PDB file of C-alpha atoms in Angstrom:
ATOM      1  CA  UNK A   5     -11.550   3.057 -30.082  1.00 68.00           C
ATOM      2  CA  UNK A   6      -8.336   0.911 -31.320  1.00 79.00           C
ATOM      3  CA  UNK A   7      -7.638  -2.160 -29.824  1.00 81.00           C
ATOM      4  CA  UNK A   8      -4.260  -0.549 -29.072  1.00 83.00           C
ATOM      5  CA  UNK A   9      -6.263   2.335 -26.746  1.00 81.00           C
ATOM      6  CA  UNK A  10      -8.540  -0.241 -25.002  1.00 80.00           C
ATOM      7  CA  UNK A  11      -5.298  -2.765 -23.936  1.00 86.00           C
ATOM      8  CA  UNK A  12      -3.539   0.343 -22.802  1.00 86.00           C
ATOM      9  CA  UNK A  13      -6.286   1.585 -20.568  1.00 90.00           C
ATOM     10  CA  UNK A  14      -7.159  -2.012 -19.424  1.00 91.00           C
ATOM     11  CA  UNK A  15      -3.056  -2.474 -18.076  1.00 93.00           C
ATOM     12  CA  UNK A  16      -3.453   0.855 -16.479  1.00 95.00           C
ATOM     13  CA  UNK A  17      -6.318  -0.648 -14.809  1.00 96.00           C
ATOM     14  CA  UNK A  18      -4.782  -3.575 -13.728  1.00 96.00           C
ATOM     15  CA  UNK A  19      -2.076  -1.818 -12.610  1.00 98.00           C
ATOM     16  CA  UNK A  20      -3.828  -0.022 -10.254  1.00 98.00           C
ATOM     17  CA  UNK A  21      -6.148  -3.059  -8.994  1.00 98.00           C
ATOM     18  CA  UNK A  22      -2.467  -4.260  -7.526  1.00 98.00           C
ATOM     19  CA  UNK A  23      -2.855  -1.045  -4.983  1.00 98.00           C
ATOM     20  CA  UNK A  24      -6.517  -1.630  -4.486  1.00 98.00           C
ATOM     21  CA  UNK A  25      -5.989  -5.100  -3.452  1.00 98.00           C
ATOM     22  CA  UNK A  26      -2.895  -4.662  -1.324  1.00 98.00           C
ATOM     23  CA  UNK A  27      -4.996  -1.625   0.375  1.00 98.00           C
ATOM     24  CA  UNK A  28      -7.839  -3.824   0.804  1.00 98.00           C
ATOM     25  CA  UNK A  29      -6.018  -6.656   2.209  1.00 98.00           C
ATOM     26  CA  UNK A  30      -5.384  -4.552   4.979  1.00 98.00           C
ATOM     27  CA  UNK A  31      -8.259  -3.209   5.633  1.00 98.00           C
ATOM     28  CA  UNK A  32     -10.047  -6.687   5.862  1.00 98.00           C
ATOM     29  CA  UNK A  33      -7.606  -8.639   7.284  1.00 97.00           C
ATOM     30  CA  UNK A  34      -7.950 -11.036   4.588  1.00 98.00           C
ATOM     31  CA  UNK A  35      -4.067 -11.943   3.849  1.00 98.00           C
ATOM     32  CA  UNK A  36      -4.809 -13.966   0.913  1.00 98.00           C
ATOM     33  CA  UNK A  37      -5.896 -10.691  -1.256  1.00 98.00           C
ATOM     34  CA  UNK A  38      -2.961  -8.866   0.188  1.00 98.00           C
ATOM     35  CA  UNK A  39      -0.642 -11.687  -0.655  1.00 98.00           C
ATOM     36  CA  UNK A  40      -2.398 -11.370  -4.053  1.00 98.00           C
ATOM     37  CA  UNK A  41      -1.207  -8.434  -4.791  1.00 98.00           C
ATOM     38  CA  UNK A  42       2.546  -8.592  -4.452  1.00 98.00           C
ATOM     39  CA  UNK A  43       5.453 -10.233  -6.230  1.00 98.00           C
ATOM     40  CA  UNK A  44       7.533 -13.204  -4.419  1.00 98.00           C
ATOM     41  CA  UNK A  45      10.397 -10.822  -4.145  1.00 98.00           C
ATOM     42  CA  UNK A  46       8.374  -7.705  -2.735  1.00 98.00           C
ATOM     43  CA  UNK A  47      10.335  -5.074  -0.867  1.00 98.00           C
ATOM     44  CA  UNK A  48       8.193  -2.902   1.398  1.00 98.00           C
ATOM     45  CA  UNK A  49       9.569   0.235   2.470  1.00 98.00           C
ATOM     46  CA  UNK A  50       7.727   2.303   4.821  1.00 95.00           C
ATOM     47  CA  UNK A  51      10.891   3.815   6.617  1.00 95.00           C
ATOM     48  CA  UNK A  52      10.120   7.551   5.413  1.00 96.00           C
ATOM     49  CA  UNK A  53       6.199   7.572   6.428  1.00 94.00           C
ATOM     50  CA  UNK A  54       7.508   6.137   9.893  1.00 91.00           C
ATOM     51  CA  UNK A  55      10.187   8.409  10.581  1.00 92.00           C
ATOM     52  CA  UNK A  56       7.966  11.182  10.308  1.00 90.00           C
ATOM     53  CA  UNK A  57       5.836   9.613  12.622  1.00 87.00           C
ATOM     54  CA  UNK A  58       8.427   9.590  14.984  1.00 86.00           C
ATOM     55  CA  UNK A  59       9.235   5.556  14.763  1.00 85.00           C
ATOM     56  CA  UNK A  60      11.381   3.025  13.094  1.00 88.00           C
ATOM     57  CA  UNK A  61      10.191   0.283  10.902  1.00 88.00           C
ATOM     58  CA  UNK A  62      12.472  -1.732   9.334  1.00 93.00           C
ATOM     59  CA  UNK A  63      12.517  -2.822   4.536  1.00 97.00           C
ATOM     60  CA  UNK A  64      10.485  -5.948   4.836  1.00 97.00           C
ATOM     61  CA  UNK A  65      11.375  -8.549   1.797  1.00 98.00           C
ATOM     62  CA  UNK A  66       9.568 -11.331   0.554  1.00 98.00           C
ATOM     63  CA  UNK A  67       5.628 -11.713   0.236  1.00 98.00           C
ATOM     64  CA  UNK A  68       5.456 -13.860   3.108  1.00 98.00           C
ATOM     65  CA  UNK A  69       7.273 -11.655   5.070  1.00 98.00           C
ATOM     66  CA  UNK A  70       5.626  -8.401   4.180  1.00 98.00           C
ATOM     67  CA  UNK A  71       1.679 -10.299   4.903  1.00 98.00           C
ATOM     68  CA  UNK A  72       3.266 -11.498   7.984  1.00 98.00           C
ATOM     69  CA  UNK A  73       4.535  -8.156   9.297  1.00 95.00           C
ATOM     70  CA  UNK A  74       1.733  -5.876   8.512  1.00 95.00           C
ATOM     71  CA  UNK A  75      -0.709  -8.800   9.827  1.00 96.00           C
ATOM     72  CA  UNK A  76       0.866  -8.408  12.980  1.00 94.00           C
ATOM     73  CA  UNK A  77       1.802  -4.859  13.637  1.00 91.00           C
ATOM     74  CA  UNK A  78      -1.981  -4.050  12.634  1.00 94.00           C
ATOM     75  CA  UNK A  79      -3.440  -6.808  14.198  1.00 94.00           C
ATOM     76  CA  UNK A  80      -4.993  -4.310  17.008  1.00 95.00           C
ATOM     77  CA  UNK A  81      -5.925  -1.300  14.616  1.00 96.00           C
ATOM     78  CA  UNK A  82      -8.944  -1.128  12.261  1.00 97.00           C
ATOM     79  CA  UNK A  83      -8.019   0.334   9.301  1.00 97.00           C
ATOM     80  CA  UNK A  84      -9.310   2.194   6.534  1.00 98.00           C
ATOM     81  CA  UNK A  85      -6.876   3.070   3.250  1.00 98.00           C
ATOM     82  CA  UNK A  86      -8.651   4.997   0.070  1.00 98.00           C
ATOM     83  CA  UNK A  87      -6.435   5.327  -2.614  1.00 98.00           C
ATOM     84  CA  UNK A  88      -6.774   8.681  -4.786  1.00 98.00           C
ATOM     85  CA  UNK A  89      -5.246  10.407  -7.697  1.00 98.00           C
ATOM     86  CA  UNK A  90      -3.261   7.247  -8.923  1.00 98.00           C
ATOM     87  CA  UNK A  91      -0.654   7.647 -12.165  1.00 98.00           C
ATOM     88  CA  UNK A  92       0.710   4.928 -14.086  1.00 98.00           C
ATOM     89  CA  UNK A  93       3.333   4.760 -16.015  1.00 97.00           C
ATOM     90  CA  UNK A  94       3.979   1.015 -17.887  1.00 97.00           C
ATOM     91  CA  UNK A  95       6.961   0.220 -19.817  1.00 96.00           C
ATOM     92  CA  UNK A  96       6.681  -3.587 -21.125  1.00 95.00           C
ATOM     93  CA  UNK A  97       6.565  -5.692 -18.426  1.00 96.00           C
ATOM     94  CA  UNK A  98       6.963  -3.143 -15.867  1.00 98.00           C
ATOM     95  CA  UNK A  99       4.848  -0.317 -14.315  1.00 98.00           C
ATOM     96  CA  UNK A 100       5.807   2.350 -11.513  1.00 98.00           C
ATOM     97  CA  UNK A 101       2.192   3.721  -9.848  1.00 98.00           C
ATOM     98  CA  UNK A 102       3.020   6.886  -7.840  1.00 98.00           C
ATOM     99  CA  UNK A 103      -0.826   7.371  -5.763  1.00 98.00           C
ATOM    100  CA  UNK A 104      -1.854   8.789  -2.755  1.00 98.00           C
ATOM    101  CA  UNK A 105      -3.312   7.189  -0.045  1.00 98.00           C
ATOM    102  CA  UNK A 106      -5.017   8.433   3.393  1.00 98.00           C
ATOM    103  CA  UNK A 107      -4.856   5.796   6.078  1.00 97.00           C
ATOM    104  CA  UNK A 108      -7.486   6.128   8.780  1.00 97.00           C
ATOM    105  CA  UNK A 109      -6.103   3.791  12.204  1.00 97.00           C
ATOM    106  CA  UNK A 110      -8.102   3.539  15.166  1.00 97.00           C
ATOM    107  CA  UNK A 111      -7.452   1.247  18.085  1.00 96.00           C
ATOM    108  CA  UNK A 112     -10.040  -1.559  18.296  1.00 95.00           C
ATOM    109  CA  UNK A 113      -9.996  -1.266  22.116  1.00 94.00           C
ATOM    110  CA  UNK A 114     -10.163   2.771  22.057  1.00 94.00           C
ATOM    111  CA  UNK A 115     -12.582   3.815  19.036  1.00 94.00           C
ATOM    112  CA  UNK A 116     -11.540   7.513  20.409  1.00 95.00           C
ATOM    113  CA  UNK A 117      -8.402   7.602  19.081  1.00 96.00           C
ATOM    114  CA  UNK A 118      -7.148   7.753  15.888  1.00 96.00           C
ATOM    115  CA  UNK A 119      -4.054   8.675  13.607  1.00 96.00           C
ATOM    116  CA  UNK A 120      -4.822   9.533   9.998  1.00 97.00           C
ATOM    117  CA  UNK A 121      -1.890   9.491   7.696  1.00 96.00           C
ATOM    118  CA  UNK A 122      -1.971  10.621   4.428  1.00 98.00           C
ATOM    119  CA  UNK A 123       1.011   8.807   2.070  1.00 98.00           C
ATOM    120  CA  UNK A 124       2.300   8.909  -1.108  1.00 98.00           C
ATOM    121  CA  UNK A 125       3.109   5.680  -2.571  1.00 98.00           C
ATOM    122  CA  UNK A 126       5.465   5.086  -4.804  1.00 98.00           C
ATOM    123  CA  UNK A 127       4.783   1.426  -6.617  1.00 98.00           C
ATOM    124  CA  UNK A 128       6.828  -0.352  -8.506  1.00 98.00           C
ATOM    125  CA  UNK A 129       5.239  -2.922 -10.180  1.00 98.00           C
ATOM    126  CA  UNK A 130       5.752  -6.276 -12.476  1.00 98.00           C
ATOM    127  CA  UNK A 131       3.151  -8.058 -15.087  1.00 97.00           C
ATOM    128  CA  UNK A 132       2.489 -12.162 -14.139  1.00 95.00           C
ATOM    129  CA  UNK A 133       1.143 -13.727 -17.123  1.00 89.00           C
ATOM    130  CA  UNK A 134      -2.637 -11.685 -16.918  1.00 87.00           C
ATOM    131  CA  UNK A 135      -2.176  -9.665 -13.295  1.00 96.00           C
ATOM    132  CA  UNK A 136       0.498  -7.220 -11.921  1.00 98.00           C
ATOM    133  CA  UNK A 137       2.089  -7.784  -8.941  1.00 98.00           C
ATOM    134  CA  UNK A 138       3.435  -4.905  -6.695  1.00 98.00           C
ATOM    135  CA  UNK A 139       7.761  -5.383  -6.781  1.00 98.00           C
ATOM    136  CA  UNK A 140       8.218  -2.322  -4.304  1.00 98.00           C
ATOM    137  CA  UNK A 141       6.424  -0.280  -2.824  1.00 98.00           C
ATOM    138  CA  UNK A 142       7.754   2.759  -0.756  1.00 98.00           C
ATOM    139  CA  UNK A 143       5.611   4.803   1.164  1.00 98.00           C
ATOM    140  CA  UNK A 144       6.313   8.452   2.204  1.00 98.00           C
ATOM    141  CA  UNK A 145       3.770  11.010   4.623  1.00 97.00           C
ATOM    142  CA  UNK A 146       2.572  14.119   3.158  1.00 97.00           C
ATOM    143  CA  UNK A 147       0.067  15.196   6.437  1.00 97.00           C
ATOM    144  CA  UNK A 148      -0.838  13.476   9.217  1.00 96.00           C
ATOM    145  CA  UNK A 149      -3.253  14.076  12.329  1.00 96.00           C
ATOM    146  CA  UNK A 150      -3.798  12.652  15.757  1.00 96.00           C
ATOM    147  CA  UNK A 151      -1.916  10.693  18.194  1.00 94.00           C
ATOM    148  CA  UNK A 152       0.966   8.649  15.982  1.00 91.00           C
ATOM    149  CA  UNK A 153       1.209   6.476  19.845  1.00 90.00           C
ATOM    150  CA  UNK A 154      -1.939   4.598  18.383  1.00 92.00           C
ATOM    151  CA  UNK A 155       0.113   3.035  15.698  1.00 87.00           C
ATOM    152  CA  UNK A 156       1.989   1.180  18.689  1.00 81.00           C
ATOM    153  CA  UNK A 157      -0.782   0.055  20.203  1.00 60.00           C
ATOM    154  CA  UNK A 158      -0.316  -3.614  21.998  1.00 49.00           C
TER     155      UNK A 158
END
């Protein structure tokens, strides 16, 4: 295999790792492996997945802010996000990911109740030095099931 093959498939890789550990951040509360995964200048944008769920949540900007917010507003849920059926696409510097992703969320103080979501992410993503870093990421619902009240849990 050429050298030119192997670096290809090894970006691709990495590319995708950027999802895994943003999705796995989540999942295990650990906000130094989500941070790890995005650029300074991230813009989240999970506006379309939320409408459909019947709420608004506002772009968040800025790594800090974007750890900060999703820290918070799932602070009472435990999570579970699998990511399937990811494509890359890297030009340079620059990569766009387009995956989808099923979100499990169930109330730590009700394990009864749930709300499964299942997204598709569009990721826009940048290469720092030997890791990429997530620029955008905008999240969309393609199904969902159960009650979307557990996602506003208190």
């Amino acid at each position: 295999m050429s050298s030119t093959l192997i670096n290809a498939a090894a970006d691709q890789l990495a590319v995708i790792d950027a999802l895994y550990r943003f999705a796995a951040g989540i999942d295990l509360r650990d906000q130094d492996l989500l941070a790890s995964s995005l650029a300074e200048n991230a813009v989240s944008d999970f506006r379309p997945a939320a409408a459909k769920a019947g709420f608004d949540y506002p772009v968040i900007e800025g790594r800090a802010m974007i750890v900060a917010a999703l820290t918070a507003s799932l602070a009472t849920l435990d999570t579970s996000h699998s990511v399937s059926n990811p494509r890359v696409a890297i030009d340079g510097d620059t990569a766009r990911l387009d995956a989808l992703v099923e979100a499990q969320h169930v109330p730590c103080s009700d394990p009864a109740r749930h709300y499964m979501m299942k997204n598709r992410y569009d990721v826009e993503l940048q290469r720092a030095d030997d890791v990429w870093l997530i620029t955008r990421n905008t999240v969309d619902n393609i199904w969902c099931a159960g009650d979307p009240a557990v996602l506003s849990v208190v």
